């Protein structure tokens, strides 16, 4: 199963905790937010 989860979303944090405690993780990738993604999250609009 392939899932994308955000640690900023409470439901996703719960899901990740459940997967870690009860599932078998074969591979996990992480990605840091870009400055643009942070700007959009804070201001609610894009850079352009």
mmCIF file of N, CA and C in Angstrom:
data_model
loop_
_atom_site.group_PDB
_atom_site.id
_atom_site.type_symbol
_atom_site.label_atom_id
_atom_site.label_comp_id
_atom_site.label_asym_id
_atom_site.label_seq_id
_atom_site.Cartn_x
_atom_site.Cartn_y
_atom_site.Cartn_z
ATOM 1 N N UNK A 1 0.852 -1.176 0.000
ATOM 2 C CA UNK A 1 0.000 0.000 0.000
ATOM 3 C C UNK A 1 0.891 1.229 0.000
ATOM 4 N N UNK A 2 0.595 2.158 -0.880
ATOM 5 C CA UNK A 2 1.364 3.394 -0.969
ATOM 6 C C UNK A 2 0.493 4.528 -0.442
ATOM 7 N N UNK A 3 1.005 5.251 0.537
ATOM 8 C CA UNK A 3 0.250 6.348 1.136
ATOM 9 C C UNK A 3 1.125 7.583 1.254
ATOM 10 N N UNK A 4 0.498 8.740 1.112
ATOM 11 C CA UNK A 4 1.168 10.009 1.378
ATOM 12 C C UNK A 4 0.503 10.607 2.606
ATOM 13 N N UNK A 5 1.315 10.904 3.605
ATOM 14 C CA UNK A 5 0.801 11.441 4.858
ATOM 15 C C UNK A 5 1.535 12.725 5.205
ATOM 16 N N UNK A 6 0.829 13.642 5.833
ATOM 17 C CA UNK A 6 1.424 14.902 6.271
ATOM 18 C C UNK A 6 1.408 14.956 7.791
ATOM 19 N N UNK A 7 2.530 15.309 8.376
ATOM 20 C CA UNK A 7 2.592 15.426 9.830
ATOM 21 C C UNK A 7 1.900 16.686 10.336
ATOM 22 N N UNK A 8 1.404 17.510 9.422
ATOM 23 C CA UNK A 8 0.661 18.708 9.798
ATOM 24 C C UNK A 8 -0.828 18.420 9.973
ATOM 25 N N UNK A 9 -1.265 17.247 9.536
ATOM 26 C CA UNK A 9 -2.682 16.876 9.594
ATOM 27 C C UNK A 9 -2.860 15.841 10.702
ATOM 28 N N UNK A 10 -3.665 16.171 11.726
ATOM 29 C CA UNK A 10 -3.815 15.256 12.867
ATOM 30 C C UNK A 10 -4.230 13.832 12.473
ATOM 31 N N UNK A 11 -5.139 13.693 11.523
ATOM 32 C CA UNK A 11 -5.583 12.359 11.099
ATOM 33 C C UNK A 11 -4.432 11.574 10.469
ATOM 34 N N UNK A 12 -3.580 12.273 9.706
ATOM 35 C CA UNK A 12 -2.420 11.619 9.092
ATOM 36 C C UNK A 12 -1.417 11.178 10.153
ATOM 37 N N UNK A 13 -1.233 12.000 11.191
ATOM 38 C CA UNK A 13 -0.319 11.625 12.271
ATOM 39 C C UNK A 13 -0.816 10.374 12.985
ATOM 40 N N UNK A 14 -2.140 10.298 13.201
ATOM 41 C CA UNK A 14 -2.713 9.108 13.823
ATOM 42 C C UNK A 14 -2.519 7.887 12.933
ATOM 43 N N UNK A 15 -2.740 8.053 11.628
ATOM 44 C CA UNK A 15 -2.584 6.948 10.682
ATOM 45 C C UNK A 15 -1.137 6.452 10.681
ATOM 46 N N UNK A 16 -0.173 7.383 10.652
ATOM 47 C CA UNK A 16 1.234 7.008 10.661
ATOM 48 C C UNK A 16 1.586 6.255 11.942
ATOM 49 N N UNK A 17 1.099 6.733 13.060
ATOM 50 C CA UNK A 17 1.346 6.057 14.333
ATOM 51 C C UNK A 17 0.791 4.636 14.295
ATOM 52 N N UNK A 18 -0.408 4.478 13.755
ATOM 53 C CA UNK A 18 -1.018 3.147 13.638
ATOM 54 C C UNK A 18 -0.174 2.241 12.749
ATOM 55 N N UNK A 19 0.282 2.767 11.614
ATOM 56 C CA UNK A 19 1.100 1.977 10.688
ATOM 57 C C UNK A 19 2.398 1.542 11.366
ATOM 58 N N UNK A 20 3.041 2.466 12.069
ATOM 59 C CA UNK A 20 4.309 2.152 12.739
ATOM 60 C C UNK A 20 4.106 1.084 13.816
ATOM 61 N N UNK A 21 3.028 1.210 14.578
ATOM 62 C CA UNK A 21 2.792 0.285 15.690
ATOM 63 C C UNK A 21 2.230 -1.066 15.266
ATOM 64 N N UNK A 22 1.530 -1.122 14.133
ATOM 65 C CA UNK A 22 0.819 -2.348 13.770
ATOM 66 C C UNK A 22 1.173 -2.920 12.406
ATOM 67 N N UNK A 23 1.908 -2.180 11.611
ATOM 68 C CA UNK A 23 2.166 -2.638 10.258
ATOM 69 C C UNK A 23 3.619 -2.986 10.020
ATOM 70 N N UNK A 24 3.869 -3.449 8.838
ATOM 71 C CA UNK A 24 5.232 -3.759 8.422
ATOM 72 C C UNK A 24 5.619 -2.727 7.364
ATOM 73 N N UNK A 25 6.543 -1.862 7.698
ATOM 74 C CA UNK A 25 6.992 -0.833 6.765
ATOM 75 C C UNK A 25 8.192 -1.376 6.008
ATOM 76 N N UNK A 26 8.070 -1.442 4.698
ATOM 77 C CA UNK A 26 9.177 -1.918 3.868
ATOM 78 C C UNK A 26 10.065 -0.770 3.411
ATOM 79 N N UNK A 27 9.463 0.388 3.181
ATOM 80 C CA UNK A 27 10.227 1.535 2.700
ATOM 81 C C UNK A 27 9.468 2.808 3.067
ATOM 82 N N UNK A 28 10.221 3.854 3.432
ATOM 83 C CA UNK A 28 9.597 5.131 3.760
ATOM 84 C C UNK A 28 10.453 6.249 3.184
ATOM 85 N N UNK A 29 9.801 7.192 2.528
ATOM 86 C CA UNK A 29 10.483 8.363 1.986
ATOM 87 C C UNK A 29 9.929 9.594 2.688
ATOM 88 N N UNK A 30 10.792 10.559 2.927
ATOM 89 C CA UNK A 30 10.347 11.819 3.510
ATOM 90 C C UNK A 30 10.718 12.956 2.576
ATOM 91 N N UNK A 31 9.987 14.062 2.695
ATOM 92 C CA UNK A 31 10.250 15.227 1.860
ATOM 93 C C UNK A 31 10.003 16.465 2.702
ATOM 94 N N UNK A 32 10.964 17.361 2.698
ATOM 95 C CA UNK A 32 10.785 18.623 3.399
ATOM 96 C C UNK A 32 9.990 19.571 2.520
ATOM 97 N N UNK A 33 9.228 20.427 3.147
ATOM 98 C CA UNK A 33 8.435 21.408 2.408
ATOM 99 C C UNK A 33 9.349 22.431 1.744
ATOM 100 N N UNK A 34 8.939 22.891 0.566
ATOM 101 C CA UNK A 34 9.667 23.963 -0.108
ATOM 102 C C UNK A 34 9.244 25.298 0.502
ATOM 103 N N UNK A 35 10.007 26.342 0.238
ATOM 104 C CA UNK A 35 9.625 27.671 0.717
ATOM 105 C C UNK A 35 8.271 28.078 0.154
ATOM 106 N N UNK A 36 8.008 27.716 -1.102
ATOM 107 C CA UNK A 36 6.713 28.054 -1.708
ATOM 108 C C UNK A 36 5.570 27.338 -0.987
ATOM 109 N N UNK A 37 5.758 26.068 -0.653
ATOM 110 C CA UNK A 37 4.718 25.325 0.062
ATOM 111 C C UNK A 37 4.449 25.939 1.436
ATOM 112 N N UNK A 38 5.495 26.369 2.113
ATOM 113 C CA UNK A 38 5.335 27.019 3.415
ATOM 114 C C UNK A 38 4.612 28.348 3.254
ATOM 115 N N UNK A 39 4.986 29.126 2.243
ATOM 116 C CA UNK A 39 4.352 30.418 1.986
ATOM 117 C C UNK A 39 2.857 30.237 1.745
ATOM 118 N N UNK A 40 2.498 29.264 0.917
ATOM 119 C CA UNK A 40 1.090 29.004 0.616
ATOM 120 C C UNK A 40 0.353 28.586 1.886
ATOM 121 N N UNK A 41 0.969 27.752 2.704
ATOM 122 C CA UNK A 41 0.341 27.301 3.948
ATOM 123 C C UNK A 41 0.093 28.477 4.892
ATOM 124 N N UNK A 42 1.052 29.397 4.972
ATOM 125 C CA UNK A 42 0.948 30.525 5.899
ATOM 126 C C UNK A 42 0.006 31.603 5.379
ATOM 127 N N UNK A 43 0.120 31.939 4.080
ATOM 128 C CA UNK A 43 -0.645 33.059 3.532
ATOM 129 C C UNK A 43 -1.929 32.642 2.828
ATOM 130 N N UNK A 44 -1.999 31.384 2.411
ATOM 131 C CA UNK A 44 -3.172 30.922 1.679
ATOM 132 C C UNK A 44 -3.152 31.271 0.207
ATOM 133 N N UNK A 45 -2.005 31.762 -0.282
ATOM 134 C CA UNK A 45 -1.918 32.091 -1.712
ATOM 135 C C UNK A 45 -0.518 31.780 -2.223
ATOM 136 N N UNK A 46 -0.398 31.668 -3.555
ATOM 137 C CA UNK A 46 0.883 31.373 -4.176
ATOM 138 C C UNK A 46 1.792 32.580 -4.251
ATOM 139 N N UNK A 47 3.014 32.361 -4.707
ATOM 140 C CA UNK A 47 3.999 33.441 -4.803
ATOM 141 C C UNK A 47 3.742 34.373 -5.981
ATOM 142 N N UNK A 48 3.001 33.911 -6.967
ATOM 143 C CA UNK A 48 2.814 34.739 -8.165
ATOM 144 C C UNK A 48 1.618 35.637 -8.068
#
